[in-house]
């Protein structure tokens, strides 16, 4: 699934929350939380549909993401990253030193 498809799905969920008799009167932040939980559950239940690769062996590194306080969607934590997506692969060691990347520890 592409990012624009995920955004469309989140908007659809929000509209459902907005017009629902049970949630229509909630404040904006509460509605966003409901949508966030719904999308999270969908991704957990069907990760392949959302482009999530649960095969941790496919990744060698994780990248740290930190959202801004005003971001609608929060991403705070370590997320596996395809090394091929790093434009300056020669800087991987430097990225590790500054805490942006870390090598994924494989379970024995």
C-alpha positions as a Markdown table, in Angstrom:
| # | Residue | x | y | z |
|---|---|---|---|---|
| 1 | Unk | 0.0 | 0.0 | 0.0 |
| 2 | Unk | 1.3 | 3.4 | -0.9 |
| 3 | Unk | 1.4 | 6.3 | 1.5 |
| 4 | Unk | -1.4 | 8.2 | -0.3 |
| 5 | Unk | -3.6 | 5.1 | 0.0 |
| 6 | Unk | -2.9 | 4.9 | 3.8 |
| 7 | Unk | -3.7 | 8.6 | 4.1 |
| 8 | Unk | -7.0 | 8.1 | 2.1 |
| 9 | Unk | -7.9 | 5.2 | 4.5 |
| 10 | Unk | -7.2 | 7.4 | 7.5 |
| 11 | Unk | -9.3 | 10.2 | 6.1 |
| 12 | Unk | -12.1 | 7.6 | 5.5 |
| 13 | Unk | -11.8 | 6.4 | 9.1 |
| 14 | Unk | -12.0 | 10.0 | 10.3 |
| 15 | Unk | -15.1 | 10.7 | 8.3 |
| 16 | Unk | -16.7 | 7.6 | 9.8 |
| 17 | Unk | -15.8 | 8.8 | 13.3 |
| 18 | Unk | -17.1 | 12.3 | 12.4 |
| 19 | Unk | -20.5 | 11.3 | 11.3 |
| 20 | Unk | -21.0 | 8.4 | 13.8 |
| 21 | Unk | -23.8 | 8.9 | 16.3 |
| 22 | Unk | -21.5 | 7.5 | 19.1 |
| 23 | Unk | -18.4 | 9.6 | 18.3 |
| 24 | Unk | -19.7 | 12.7 | 16.4 |
| 25 | Unk | -19.8 | 14.9 | 19.5 |
| 26 | Unk | -16.2 | 14.2 | 20.7 |
| 27 | Unk | -13.5 | 16.8 | 20.4 |
| 28 | Unk | -11.0 | 16.7 | 17.6 |
| 29 | Unk | -8.2 | 15.2 | 19.6 |
| 30 | Unk | -10.4 | 12.3 | 20.7 |
| 31 | Unk | -11.4 | 11.6 | 17.2 |
| 32 | Unk | -7.8 | 11.6 | 16.0 |
| 33 | Unk | -7.0 | 9.0 | 18.8 |
| 34 | Unk | -9.8 | 6.8 | 17.7 |
| 35 | Unk | -8.6 | 6.9 | 14.1 |
| 36 | Unk | -5.0 | 6.3 | 15.2 |
| 37 | Unk | -6.1 | 3.2 | 17.1 |
| 38 | Unk | -8.2 | 1.9 | 14.2 |
| 39 | Unk | -5.4 | 2.3 | 11.7 |
| 40 | Unk | -2.9 | 0.8 | 14.2 |
| 41 | Unk | -5.2 | -2.3 | 14.6 |
| 42 | Unk | -5.6 | -2.6 | 10.8 |
| 43 | Unk | -1.8 | -2.6 | 10.3 |
| 44 | Unk | -1.3 | -5.1 | 13.1 |
| 45 | Unk | -3.9 | -7.4 | 11.7 |
| 46 | Unk | -2.8 | -7.2 | 8.1 |
| 47 | Unk | 0.8 | -5.9 | 8.0 |
| 48 | Unk | 1.5 | -7.1 | 4.5 |
| 49 | Unk | -1.4 | -5.0 | 3.1 |
| 50 | Unk | 0.3 | -1.9 | 4.5 |
| 51 | Unk | 3.8 | -2.6 | 3.2 |
| 52 | Unk | 5.0 | -3.7 | 6.6 |
| 53 | Unk | 7.6 | -6.5 | 6.4 |
| 54 | Unk | 7.5 | -8.5 | 9.6 |
| 55 | Unk | 10.6 | -10.4 | 8.6 |
| 56 | Unk | 13.1 | -8.8 | 10.9 |
| 57 | Unk | 15.9 | -10.7 | 9.1 |
| 58 | Unk | 15.3 | -8.6 | 6.1 |
| 59 | Unk | 16.7 | -5.5 | 7.9 |
| 60 | Unk | 20.1 | -4.9 | 9.2 |
| 61 | Unk | 19.5 | -1.5 | 10.8 |
| 62 | Unk | 16.9 | 0.5 | 12.6 |
| 63 | Unk | 16.4 | 4.3 | 12.3 |
| 64 | Unk | 15.2 | 6.5 | 15.1 |
| 65 | Unk | 12.2 | 8.7 | 14.3 |
| 66 | Unk | 10.9 | 11.5 | 16.5 |
| 67 | Unk | 7.8 | 13.4 | 15.7 |
| 68 | Unk | 7.3 | 17.1 | 16.2 |
| 69 | Unk | 4.8 | 18.0 | 18.9 |
| 70 | Unk | 2.3 | 19.3 | 16.3 |
| 71 | Unk | 2.5 | 16.3 | 14.0 |
| 72 | Unk | -0.9 | 14.7 | 13.5 |
| 73 | Unk | 0.6 | 11.2 | 13.2 |
| 74 | Unk | 3.2 | 10.5 | 15.9 |
| 75 | Unk | 6.2 | 8.2 | 15.1 |
| 76 | Unk | 8.6 | 8.0 | 18.1 |
| 77 | Unk | 10.9 | 5.1 | 18.3 |
| 78 | Unk | 13.0 | 2.7 | 16.3 |
| 79 | Unk | 11.8 | 1.5 | 12.9 |
| 80 | Unk | 13.6 | -1.1 | 10.7 |
| 81 | Unk | 15.0 | 0.5 | 7.6 |
| 82 | Unk | 16.1 | -0.9 | 4.3 |
| 83 | Unk | 19.8 | 0.0 | 4.0 |
| 84 | Unk | 19.3 | 0.6 | 0.3 |
| 85 | Unk | 17.0 | 3.5 | 1.1 |
| 86 | Unk | 20.0 | 5.4 | 2.8 |
| 87 | Unk | 21.2 | 7.7 | 0.1 |
| 88 | Unk | 24.7 | 8.1 | 1.6 |
| 89 | Unk | 25.5 | 4.5 | 2.6 |
| 90 | Unk | 29.1 | 5.5 | 3.3 |
| 91 | Unk | 27.8 | 7.5 | 6.2 |
| 92 | Unk | 26.2 | 4.6 | 8.0 |
| 93 | Unk | 29.0 | 4.4 | 10.6 |
| 94 | Unk | 28.6 | 8.2 | 11.3 |
| 95 | Unk | 24.8 | 7.8 | 11.6 |
| 96 | Unk | 25.3 | 5.0 | 14.2 |
| 97 | Unk | 27.7 | 7.2 | 16.2 |
| 98 | Unk | 25.2 | 10.1 | 16.4 |
| 99 | Unk | 22.4 | 7.7 | 17.4 |
| 100 | Unk | 20.3 | 8.0 | 14.2 |
| 101 | Unk | 20.8 | 4.3 | 13.3 |
| 102 | Unk | 21.5 | 1.2 | 15.2 |
| 103 | Unk | 22.3 | -2.3 | 14.1 |
| 104 | Unk | 19.5 | -4.8 | 14.8 |
| 105 | Unk | 20.6 | -7.4 | 17.3 |
| 106 | Unk | 19.6 | -10.9 | 16.0 |
| 107 | Unk | 18.3 | -13.3 | 18.6 |
| 108 | Unk | 20.4 | -16.4 | 19.0 |
